[in-house]
Tab-separated table of C-alpha atoms and ligand atoms in Angstrom:
chain	number	residue	atom	x	y	z
A	126	MET	CA	20.416	14.548	21.840
A	127	THR	CA	19.766	16.552	24.951
A	128	VAL	CA	17.798	14.350	27.302
A	129	ARG	CA	20.034	12.065	29.302
A	130	VAL	CA	19.454	8.758	27.579
A	131	THR	CA	20.878	5.840	29.456
A	132	PRO	CA	22.682	3.530	27.032
A	133	LEU	CA	21.245	0.078	26.428
A	134	LEU	CA	21.743	-2.378	29.301
A	135	ASN	CA	23.522	0.196	31.366
A	136	GLY	CA	22.032	0.743	34.786
A	137	LEU	CA	18.483	1.953	34.220
A	138	ASP	CA	17.520	-0.181	37.204
A	139	ALA	CA	19.599	1.952	39.534
A	140	ARG	CA	17.768	5.083	38.433
A	141	LEU	CA	14.344	3.553	38.017
A	142	PRO	CA	13.791	1.176	40.882
A	143	GLY	CA	10.581	-0.774	40.799
A	144	LEU	CA	9.951	-0.988	37.047
A	145	ARG	CA	10.327	-4.754	36.980
A	146	GLU	CA	7.984	-5.092	39.969
A	147	LEU	CA	5.547	-2.759	38.221
A	148	TYR	CA	5.675	-4.933	35.089
A	149	GLU	CA	5.061	-8.134	37.039
A	150	ASP	CA	2.179	-6.508	38.913
A	151	LEU	CA	0.544	-5.290	35.684
A	152	HIS	CA	1.126	-8.697	34.075
A	153	ALA	CA	-0.556	-10.496	36.976
A	154	HIS	CA	-3.547	-8.105	36.845
A	155	PRO	CA	-4.611	-7.892	33.185
A	156	GLU	CA	-7.898	-6.225	32.253
A	157	LEU	CA	-10.005	-6.511	29.099
A	158	SER	CA	-10.535	-3.625	26.677
A	159	PHE	CA	-12.351	-0.648	28.261
A	160	GLN	CA	-12.187	-2.404	31.668
A	161	GLU	CA	-8.664	-1.113	32.540
A	162	VAL	CA	-9.798	0.463	35.827
A	163	ARG	CA	-7.058	-0.917	38.069
A	164	THR	CA	-4.351	-0.315	35.453
A	165	ALA	CA	-5.531	3.265	34.924
A	166	GLY	CA	-5.464	3.798	38.694
A	167	VAL	CA	-1.859	2.553	38.926
A	168	VAL	CA	-0.860	4.787	35.992
A	169	ALA	CA	-2.549	7.912	37.378
A	170	ALA	CA	-1.026	7.430	40.850
A	171	ARG	CA	2.491	6.968	39.428
A	172	LEU	CA	2.184	10.000	37.146
A	173	ARG	CA	0.998	12.188	40.053
A	174	GLU	CA	3.888	10.969	42.234
A	175	GLN	CA	6.272	11.921	39.436
A	176	GLY	CA	4.774	15.423	39.173
A	177	TRP	CA	2.682	15.150	36.007
A	178	GLU	CA	-0.637	16.917	35.491
A	179	VAL	CA	-3.068	13.997	35.194
A	180	THR	CA	-6.477	13.657	33.522
A	181	GLU	CA	-8.373	10.405	34.033
A	182	GLY	CA	-11.371	8.861	32.305
A	183	VAL	CA	-10.475	10.054	28.801
A	184	GLY	CA	-12.385	7.928	26.299
A	185	GLY	CA	-13.519	5.554	29.059
A	186	THR	CA	-10.512	4.413	31.085
A	187	GLY	CA	-7.778	6.436	29.334
A	188	VAL	CA	-5.231	8.455	31.326
A	189	VAL	CA	-3.325	11.465	29.975
A	190	GLY	CA	-0.302	13.046	31.672
A	191	VAL	CA	1.055	16.457	30.647
A	192	LEU	CA	4.437	17.833	31.729
A	193	THR	CA	5.920	21.141	30.596
A	194	SER	CA	9.517	22.128	31.232
A	195	GLY	CA	11.604	25.247	30.667
A	196	THR	CA	8.973	27.087	28.697
A	197	PRO	CA	5.653	28.844	29.316
A	198	SER	CA	2.752	26.466	28.824
A	199	GLY	CA	1.679	26.443	25.201
A	200	GLU	CA	5.122	27.284	23.812
A	201	GLY	CA	7.968	25.089	22.657
A	202	PRO	CA	7.875	21.662	21.089
A	203	VAL	CA	5.196	19.135	22.040
A	204	VAL	CA	5.763	15.362	21.887
A	205	LEU	CA	2.988	12.799	22.328
A	206	LEU	CA	4.071	9.391	23.693
A	207	ARG	CA	1.479	6.632	23.666
A	208	ALA	CA	1.101	3.256	25.416
A	209	ASP	CA	-1.944	0.975	25.287
A	210	MET	CA	-3.236	-0.756	28.425
A	211	ASP	CA	-5.648	-3.588	27.587
A	212	ALA	CA	-5.272	-7.378	27.740
A	213	LEU	CA	-6.935	-10.260	25.890
A	214	PRO	CA	-9.371	-13.107	26.616
A	215	VAL	CA	-6.599	-15.731	26.614
A	216	GLU	CA	-5.782	-18.342	29.269
A	217	GLU	CA	-2.131	-17.822	30.183
A	218	GLN	CA	0.133	-20.868	29.683
A	219	THR	CA	3.534	-19.253	30.271
A	220	GLY	CA	4.141	-20.881	33.656
A	221	LEU	CA	5.693	-17.618	34.871
A	222	PRO	CA	5.583	-16.975	38.637
A	223	TYR	CA	3.650	-13.779	37.871
A	224	ALA	CA	1.316	-15.401	35.311
A	225	SER	CA	-2.291	-14.237	35.281
A	226	THR	CA	-4.981	-16.459	36.770
A	227	ARG	CA	-7.659	-13.818	36.385
A	228	THR	CA	-11.012	-14.009	34.666
A	229	ALA	CA	-13.472	-11.284	33.688
A	230	LEU	CA	-16.834	-10.851	32.017
A	231	ASP	CA	-16.560	-10.069	28.320
A	232	GLY	CA	-18.946	-7.865	26.351
A	233	ASP	CA	-21.452	-10.723	26.014
A	234	GLY	CA	-21.447	-11.413	29.767
A	235	ASN	CA	-19.367	-14.592	29.477
A	236	GLU	CA	-16.641	-15.269	32.039
A	237	VAL	CA	-13.334	-15.498	30.159
A	238	PRO	CA	-9.678	-15.883	31.182
A	239	VAL	CA	-7.613	-12.709	30.826
A	240	MET	CA	-3.938	-12.389	29.914
A	241	HIS	CA	-1.532	-9.680	28.797
A	242	ALA	CA	-0.873	-11.743	25.663
A	243	CYS	CA	-0.048	-8.727	23.476
A	244	GLY	CA	2.506	-7.123	25.814
A	245	HIS	CA	0.594	-3.922	26.545
A	246	ASP	CA	1.773	-4.285	30.177
A	247	MET	CA	5.303	-3.825	28.783
A	248	HIS	CA	4.194	-0.660	26.966
A	249	VAL	CA	2.683	0.830	30.143
A	250	THR	CA	5.812	-0.055	32.146
A	251	CYS	CA	8.173	1.491	29.581
A	252	LEU	CA	6.161	4.693	29.260
A	253	LEU	CA	5.972	5.082	33.069
A	254	GLY	CA	9.761	4.602	33.131
A	255	ALA	CA	10.158	7.306	30.492
A	256	THR	CA	7.809	9.696	32.308
A	257	ALA	CA	9.779	9.148	35.543
A	258	LEU	CA	13.064	10.090	33.832
A	259	LEU	CA	11.514	13.052	32.021
A	260	ALA	CA	10.219	14.355	35.364
A	261	ALA	CA	13.512	13.691	37.170
A	262	ASN	CA	15.563	15.359	34.421
A	263	ARG	CA	13.384	18.393	33.749
A	264	GLN	CA	16.415	20.674	33.715
A	265	ASP	CA	17.692	18.883	30.616
A	266	TRP	CA	14.834	19.489	28.222
A	267	ARG	CA	12.409	22.152	27.081
A	268	GLY	CA	8.888	21.738	25.787
A	269	THR	CA	5.804	19.686	26.637
A	270	VAL	CA	5.303	15.935	26.743
A	271	VAL	CA	1.811	14.430	26.513
A	272	ALA	CA	1.866	10.840	27.850
A	273	VAL	CA	-1.167	8.926	26.590
A	274	PHE	CA	-2.244	5.679	28.280
A	275	GLN	CA	-4.870	4.440	25.881
A	276	PRO	CA	-7.640	1.952	26.616
A	277	ALA	CA	-8.820	-0.866	24.385
A	278	GLU	CA	-6.251	-0.967	21.579
A	279	GLU	CA	-7.413	-4.499	20.767
A	280	VAL	CA	-10.830	-3.201	19.735
A	281	GLY	CA	-9.716	0.174	18.386
A	282	GLY	CA	-10.043	2.376	21.524
A	283	ALA	CA	-8.032	5.363	20.249
A	284	PRO	CA	-11.047	6.935	18.496
A	285	ALA	CA	-12.876	6.904	21.870
A	286	MET	CA	-10.202	9.250	23.271
A	287	ILE	CA	-10.449	11.503	20.213
A	288	GLU	CA	-14.262	11.579	20.485
A	289	ASP	CA	-13.895	12.548	24.160
A	290	GLY	CA	-12.476	15.917	23.130
A	291	PHE	CA	-8.803	14.928	23.075
A	292	LEU	CA	-7.920	17.513	20.394
A	293	ASP	CA	-9.319	20.407	22.448
A	294	ARG	CA	-8.320	19.197	25.919
A	295	PHE	CA	-4.615	18.496	25.362
A	296	PRO	CA	-1.730	20.309	23.617
A	297	ARG	CA	-1.362	19.722	19.883
A	298	PRO	CA	1.794	17.593	19.376
A	299	ASP	CA	4.503	18.155	16.791
A	300	VAL	CA	4.983	14.404	16.602
A	301	CYS	CA	3.289	11.237	17.956
A	302	LEU	CA	5.552	8.363	19.020
A	303	GLY	CA	4.639	4.812	20.005
A	304	GLN	CA	6.101	1.326	20.207
A	305	HIS	CA	5.039	-2.333	20.382
A	306	VAL	CA	6.867	-5.298	21.874
A	307	ALA	CA	7.359	-8.090	19.316
A	308	PRO	CA	8.450	-11.753	19.324
A	309	ALA	CA	11.901	-10.733	18.024
A	310	PRO	CA	15.059	-11.004	20.146
A	311	VAL	CA	15.599	-8.326	22.802
A	312	GLY	CA	17.677	-5.507	21.355
A	313	PHE	CA	16.086	-5.788	17.898
A	314	VAL	CA	14.129	-2.692	16.856
A	315	GLY	CA	12.324	-2.589	13.519
A	316	THR	CA	10.369	0.113	11.743
A	317	ARG	CA	9.936	1.544	8.255
A	318	PRO	CA	8.865	4.791	6.593
A	319	GLY	CA	5.399	4.791	5.025
A	320	PRO	CA	2.902	1.987	5.676
A	321	LEU	CA	4.178	0.036	8.707
A	322	MET	CA	1.083	-1.953	9.675
A	323	ALA	CA	-1.978	-3.086	7.764
A	324	ALA	CA	-5.499	-1.774	7.883
A	325	SER	CA	-7.912	-4.170	9.573
A	326	ASP	CA	-11.648	-4.304	8.924
A	327	SER	CA	-13.958	-6.721	10.681
A	328	MET	CA	-17.604	-7.351	9.953
A	329	ARG	CA	-20.442	-9.659	10.899
A	330	ILE	CA	-22.445	-11.013	7.962
A	331	ARG	CA	-25.914	-12.459	8.408
A	332	LEU	CA	-27.236	-14.736	5.647
A	333	PHE	CA	-30.954	-15.400	5.397
A	334	GLY	CA	-32.369	-18.716	4.226
A	335	ARG	CA	-35.654	-20.450	4.971
A	336	GLY	CA	-35.539	-23.202	7.550
A	337	GLY	CA	-37.348	-26.514	7.600
A	338	HIS	CA	-37.061	-30.272	8.148
A	339	GLY	CA	-33.703	-31.814	7.320
A	340	SER	CA	-35.510	-34.528	5.325
A	341	MET	CA	-37.207	-31.999	3.006
A	342	PRO	CA	-34.555	-29.587	1.754
A	343	GLU	CA	-36.706	-28.815	-1.287
A	344	THR	CA	-38.992	-26.771	0.996
A	345	THR	CA	-36.114	-24.676	2.327
A	346	VAL	CA	-33.321	-22.329	1.342
A	347	ASP	CA	-30.367	-23.796	3.221
A	348	PRO	CA	-28.196	-21.034	4.787
A	349	VAL	CA	-25.536	-23.607	5.769
A	350	VAL	CA	-24.789	-24.397	2.129
A	351	MET	CA	-24.994	-20.680	1.327
A	352	ALA	CA	-22.464	-19.903	4.085
A	353	ALA	CA	-20.140	-22.696	2.942
A	354	SER	CA	-20.136	-21.289	-0.598
A	355	VAL	CA	-19.455	-17.802	0.734
A	356	VAL	CA	-16.470	-19.010	2.806
A	357	LEU	CA	-14.872	-20.822	-0.124
A	358	ARG	CA	-15.560	-18.079	-2.654
A	359	LEU	CA	-14.170	-15.382	-0.314
A	360	GLN	CA	-10.818	-17.166	-0.474
A	361	THR	CA	-10.614	-16.254	-4.170
A	362	VAL	CA	-10.578	-12.516	-3.420
A	363	VAL	CA	-6.890	-12.404	-2.489
A	364	SER	CA	-5.771	-15.131	-4.895
A	365	ARG	CA	-7.716	-13.883	-7.960
A	366	GLU	CA	-8.500	-10.189	-7.459
A	367	VAL	CA	-5.485	-8.741	-5.613
A	368	ALA	CA	-2.262	-8.307	-7.613
A	369	ALA	CA	0.588	-10.606	-6.643
A	370	SER	CA	2.654	-7.515	-5.790
A	371	GLN	CA	0.056	-6.386	-3.229
A	372	THR	CA	-0.826	-7.823	0.177
A	373	ALA	CA	-4.204	-8.640	1.676
A	374	VAL	CA	-5.684	-11.257	3.979
A	375	VAL	CA	-9.316	-12.411	4.175
A	376	THR	CA	-10.117	-14.618	7.173
A	377	VAL	CA	-13.507	-16.030	8.171
A	378	GLY	CA	-12.827	-16.483	11.878
A	379	SER	CA	-16.320	-17.417	12.996
A	380	LEU	CA	-19.194	-19.303	11.348
A	381	HIS	CA	-22.396	-20.197	13.153
A	382	ALA	CA	-25.604	-21.802	11.955
A	383	GLY	CA	-28.176	-24.222	13.238
A	384	THR	CA	-28.867	-26.172	16.422
A	385	LYS	CA	-29.502	-29.788	15.403
A	386	ASP	CA	-28.671	-32.290	12.659
A	387	ASN	CA	-32.170	-32.601	11.176
A	388	ILE	CA	-33.202	-28.939	11.285
A	389	ILE	CA	-32.280	-26.654	8.431
A	390	PRO	CA	-31.870	-23.262	10.139
A	391	ASP	CA	-33.201	-19.892	9.013
A	392	THR	CA	-29.934	-17.984	9.172
A	393	ALA	CA	-26.154	-18.286	9.234
A	394	GLU	CA	-23.681	-15.799	10.661
A	395	LEU	CA	-20.057	-15.232	9.648
A	396	GLU	CA	-17.402	-12.951	11.131
A	397	VAL	CA	-14.816	-11.824	8.619
A	398	ASN	CA	-11.504	-10.024	9.136
A	399	ILE	CA	-9.728	-8.261	6.275
A	400	ARG	CA	-6.151	-6.934	6.284
A	401	SER	CA	-4.816	-4.620	3.597
A	402	THR	CA	-1.841	-2.315	3.221
A	403	THR	CA	-3.118	0.430	0.923
A	404	GLN	CA	-6.412	2.288	0.760
A	405	ALA	CA	-6.925	1.147	-2.854
A	406	VAL	CA	-6.557	-2.554	-1.967
A	407	ARG	CA	-8.669	-2.057	1.150
A	408	GLU	CA	-11.574	-0.623	-0.861
A	409	LYS	CA	-11.206	-3.281	-3.555
A	410	VAL	CA	-11.282	-6.180	-1.076
A	411	LEU	CA	-14.182	-4.739	0.943
A	412	ALA	CA	-16.194	-4.260	-2.255
A	413	ALA	CA	-15.349	-7.799	-3.435
A	414	VAL	CA	-16.474	-9.334	-0.135
A	415	GLU	CA	-19.809	-7.551	-0.294
A	416	ARG	CA	-20.307	-8.436	-3.973
A	417	ILE	CA	-19.592	-12.145	-3.360
A	418	VAL	CA	-21.839	-12.397	-0.302
A	419	ARG	CA	-24.760	-10.747	-2.132
A	420	ALA	CA	-24.196	-12.895	-5.225
A	421	GLU	CA	-24.047	-16.173	-3.263
A	422	ALA	CA	-27.256	-15.226	-1.460
A	423	ALA	CA	-28.898	-14.530	-4.809
A	424	ALA	CA	-27.506	-17.778	-6.263
A	425	SER	CA	-29.124	-19.704	-3.403
A	426	GLY	CA	-32.466	-17.941	-3.845
A	427	ALA	CA	-32.259	-16.264	-0.441
A	428	PRO	CA	-35.576	-14.731	0.598
A	429	LYS	CA	-33.855	-11.634	1.973
A	430	GLU	CA	-30.677	-9.635	1.226
A	431	PRO	CA	-27.748	-10.410	3.567
A	432	GLU	CA	-26.935	-7.949	6.349
A	433	PHE	CA	-23.474	-6.457	6.946
A	434	GLU	CA	-22.594	-5.179	10.413
A	435	PRO	CA	-19.226	-3.384	10.673
A	436	LEU	CA	-17.174	-4.364	13.753
A	437	ASP	CA	-13.648	-3.072	14.547
A	438	SER	CA	-11.860	-0.997	11.931
A	439	PHE	CA	-8.209	0.135	12.021
A	440	PRO	CA	-6.615	2.336	9.357
A	441	VAL	CA	-3.198	1.625	7.830
A	442	THR	CA	-0.488	2.717	10.312
A	443	VAL	CA	1.632	5.144	8.299
A	444	ASN	CA	5.022	6.382	9.501
A	445	ASP	CA	6.072	9.859	8.409
A	446	ALA	CA	9.232	9.398	6.325
A	447	ALA	CA	11.279	12.328	7.687
A	448	ALA	CA	10.282	11.724	11.312
A	449	THR	CA	11.032	7.998	10.937
A	450	ALA	CA	14.553	8.753	9.672
A	451	THR	CA	15.054	10.992	12.721
A	452	VAL	CA	13.799	8.285	15.097
A	453	GLN	CA	15.893	5.560	13.450
A	454	SER	CA	19.111	7.533	13.856
A	455	ALA	CA	18.205	8.442	17.444
A	456	LEU	CA	17.525	4.790	18.322
A	457	THR	CA	20.741	3.682	16.638
A	458	ALA	CA	22.676	6.257	18.679
A	459	ALA	CA	20.989	5.117	21.900
A	460	LEU	CA	20.959	1.347	21.381
A	461	GLY	CA	24.086	0.946	19.287
A	462	GLU	CA	24.829	-0.120	15.734
A	463	GLY	CA	23.254	-3.388	14.621
A	464	HIS	CA	20.078	-3.003	16.681
A	465	VAL	CA	17.799	-0.852	14.513
A	466	PHE	CA	16.461	-2.260	11.251
A	467	THR	CA	14.265	-1.079	8.413
A	468	LEU	CA	11.500	-3.646	7.935
A	469	PRO	CA	11.330	-4.809	4.304
A	470	ARG	CA	7.542	-4.733	4.079
A	471	THR	CA	4.323	-3.750	5.807
A	472	VAL	CA	3.393	-5.963	8.759
A	473	THR	CA	-0.047	-7.647	8.495
A	474	GLY	CA	-0.845	-6.842	12.146
A	475	SER	CA	-2.855	-3.684	12.835
A	476	GLU	CA	-2.803	-0.782	15.291
A	477	ASP	CA	-4.969	2.208	16.147
A	478	PHE	CA	-1.950	4.346	17.201
A	479	GLY	CA	-2.140	6.222	13.876
A	480	THR	CA	-5.487	7.686	14.990
A	481	PHE	CA	-3.692	10.377	17.059
A	482	GLY	CA	-1.395	11.647	14.283
A	483	SER	CA	-4.235	11.546	11.755
A	484	ALA	CA	-6.609	13.452	14.038
A	485	PHE	CA	-4.040	16.210	14.686
A	486	HIS	CA	-2.652	16.085	11.103
A	487	VAL	CA	0.881	15.707	12.476
A	488	PRO	CA	3.623	13.133	11.736
A	489	SER	CA	3.709	9.922	13.702
A	490	VAL	CA	6.288	7.171	14.102
A	491	PHE	CA	5.697	3.671	15.468
A	492	TRP	CA	8.294	0.949	15.925
A	493	HIS	CA	8.490	-2.684	17.075
A	494	PHE	CA	11.005	-3.776	19.707
A	495	GLY	CA	11.994	-7.336	20.522
A	496	GLY	CA	11.061	-8.911	23.833
A	497	ALA	CA	12.030	-12.553	23.293
A	498	ASP	CA	14.970	-14.294	24.949
A	499	PRO	CA	17.893	-14.036	22.477
A	500	ALA	CA	18.870	-17.627	23.401
A	501	ALA	CA	15.807	-18.814	21.453
A	502	PHE	CA	17.327	-17.300	18.295
A	503	SER	CA	20.792	-18.837	18.458
A	504	GLY	CA	21.963	-19.735	14.975
A	505	ILE	CA	19.404	-17.476	13.318
A	506	ASP	CA	20.727	-14.546	11.312
A	507	LEU	CA	18.922	-11.238	11.893
A	508	GLY	CA	18.870	-10.701	8.138
A	509	ASP	CA	16.937	-13.962	7.751
A	510	LEU	CA	14.562	-12.791	10.447
A	511	LEU	CA	13.778	-9.680	8.427
A	512	GLU	CA	13.231	-11.642	5.234
A	513	ASN	CA	11.519	-14.781	6.519
A	514	GLY	CA	9.816	-13.560	9.678
A	515	ILE	CA	9.799	-14.974	13.177
A	516	PRO	CA	10.394	-18.756	13.516
A	517	ALA	CA	7.263	-20.752	14.367
A	518	THR	CA	8.876	-21.943	17.605
A	519	ILE	CA	8.723	-18.419	19.118
A	520	PRO	CA	5.320	-17.606	20.690
A	521	SER	CA	3.866	-14.554	18.949
A	522	ASN	CA	1.678	-11.809	20.344
A	523	HIS	CA	-1.789	-13.146	21.317
A	524	SER	CA	-0.298	-16.585	22.082
A	525	SER	CA	-1.052	-18.055	25.521
A	526	ARG	CA	2.728	-18.540	25.812
A	527	PHE	CA	3.757	-14.983	24.834
A	528	ALA	CA	6.250	-13.959	27.505
A	529	PRO	CA	8.648	-11.051	26.924
A	530	VAL	CA	11.722	-11.214	29.169
A	531	PRO	CA	11.411	-8.142	31.430
A	532	ASP	CA	15.164	-7.596	31.599
A	533	PRO	CA	16.460	-5.979	29.420
A	534	THR	CA	13.277	-5.426	27.350
A	535	ILE	CA	12.150	-2.707	29.784
A	536	HIS	CA	15.528	-0.954	29.379
A	537	VAL	CA	15.212	-1.007	25.598
A	538	GLY	CA	11.630	0.310	25.678
A	539	VAL	CA	12.378	3.166	28.085
A	540	THR	CA	15.576	4.088	26.275
A	541	SER	CA	13.857	4.069	22.882
A	542	LEU	CA	11.007	6.338	23.980
A	543	LEU	CA	13.408	8.857	25.492
A	544	ALA	CA	15.890	8.757	22.623
A	545	ALA	CA	13.117	9.393	20.092
A	546	ALA	CA	11.370	12.104	22.154
A	547	ALA	CA	14.688	13.897	22.722
A	548	GLN	CA	14.896	14.693	19.017
A	549	TRP	CA	11.954	17.091	19.334
A	550	LEU	CA	12.507	18.447	22.873
A	551	ASP	CA	14.920	21.352	22.714
A	552	GLY	CA	17.928	21.280	25.018
A	553	VAL	CA	18.716	24.079	27.426
B	275	ZN	ZN1	-2.820	-7.339	20.157
B	276	ZN	ZN1	-0.903	-5.043	20.889
C-alpha cells in the first residue's frame, strides 16, 4: 500500500479538521433526489479548495472531481470513487442536536419532511475526507482519481450521469469503488464477491373496471375486488414459483381505489416493488407478475387490459471477484483483523452504483460499513450478525431514527476508501 492510510481510530481528526462539522451540516440540510443543489455546492467548493478539477451539473446535480498525480494526464491507473448525495421524505425522529427540521416539495408538489435517513451525508463526508488526503499526499501516489458525487441514488440517478456523457467527459477507470453505511456496529465492514445487492424493479399497475352504484354491483366490474385478488395472488409468486434456494421479494406498497363507500370506482392503482438476486429470477418474477395481473383482470371481466408503467429499476450490484479479494485484504490491513467480513448471501437492498462499472465494462467493488453505536450490540456475536441479520432494535436505513455515530464512522469510511484506492494507484 503506497498511499498513507491512517490506521483505524488513529488521529484522522488532526489531519482532517472539520469533517465532523461537515457531516453535521450536511445532516441538518438534507435534500431530496435531484434537488441536491446546496449539497452539490458544498462539495464543489470543497473540491476546488483541495485542488481538484471540478465539473458541476452532471446528470442534474452531480459533481465530478478529477485529480491526476505523478503522471501525464491520460496515463497511469484510474480509480473511480463514488458517493451518493440525496436524502429521503422522512420526518427525522433521532432527537440529535443536528437533526433535520427541513421540508421540501416532492415530485408531485406535496410538501414533505426531508431527512438523511439512508446515510448518504456520511458517504459525502467520507469521500470529501478521502479527496482531501489524496490532494494533500499527492507525492505518495501516481495515477488519476475520479471522485463522483452522484445525485438521486434513491430513485436510480446514476444512469442520468451516464446519459449526460459521463463516459466521454471523464477518464475511463480501471476500477469503481463505493461504500454504504449500514446499521451494523462501527468497525464492521461487510462485502462479498459476485452479487452483493439485489435488483429492484418498481412498477405502477392500473386496473380497469366499470364503476357504478354500490347497491348494484351486477351493473359494474368492481376494480377493488380485482385489485384485492391481484394483491393476494401476487404473494404466491415467491412462495410457489421461485425455488426455495433462490431469493425474491414481491411487495405491493401502495393500493388506491375509490372515493366513497357506495360508489364502485372505475379503476384501481397498485405500486409493486420486486427484488431479485439473479437475472433469471428477475425475469421469471417480472413475467409472473404481469401474467397474474392480466389473468385476474380477465377473470373479473375487465373491459380493458391493465396498464403497466415501469418506475425505478436497479440492476443486481455485482462485485468483481478478483477486485473484491484485493479490497478485502486492503481493508483488513487498514482496519485490522476481525473487522472485514464476507457476507454469506446477497443483501435484498438495492443500489445503482453498479451502473458506472457496467457502463465502462470495468470491475467494481461495493462494501457496507457499520455506523451504529457498538454499545447497542453488546452480547451479540458478530458471527450471529452475519447469519441472522441486524437485531430489530437497531434502526435500519430509511428509519426516522437512523443515526450513525459520526465518530469513528467517518474515520472508518475515509480509511476504507483510501485503503482500497491505494491498491490501484501506483506508488512513487
Ligand atoms: Zn436508501
Ligand atoms: Zn442509500
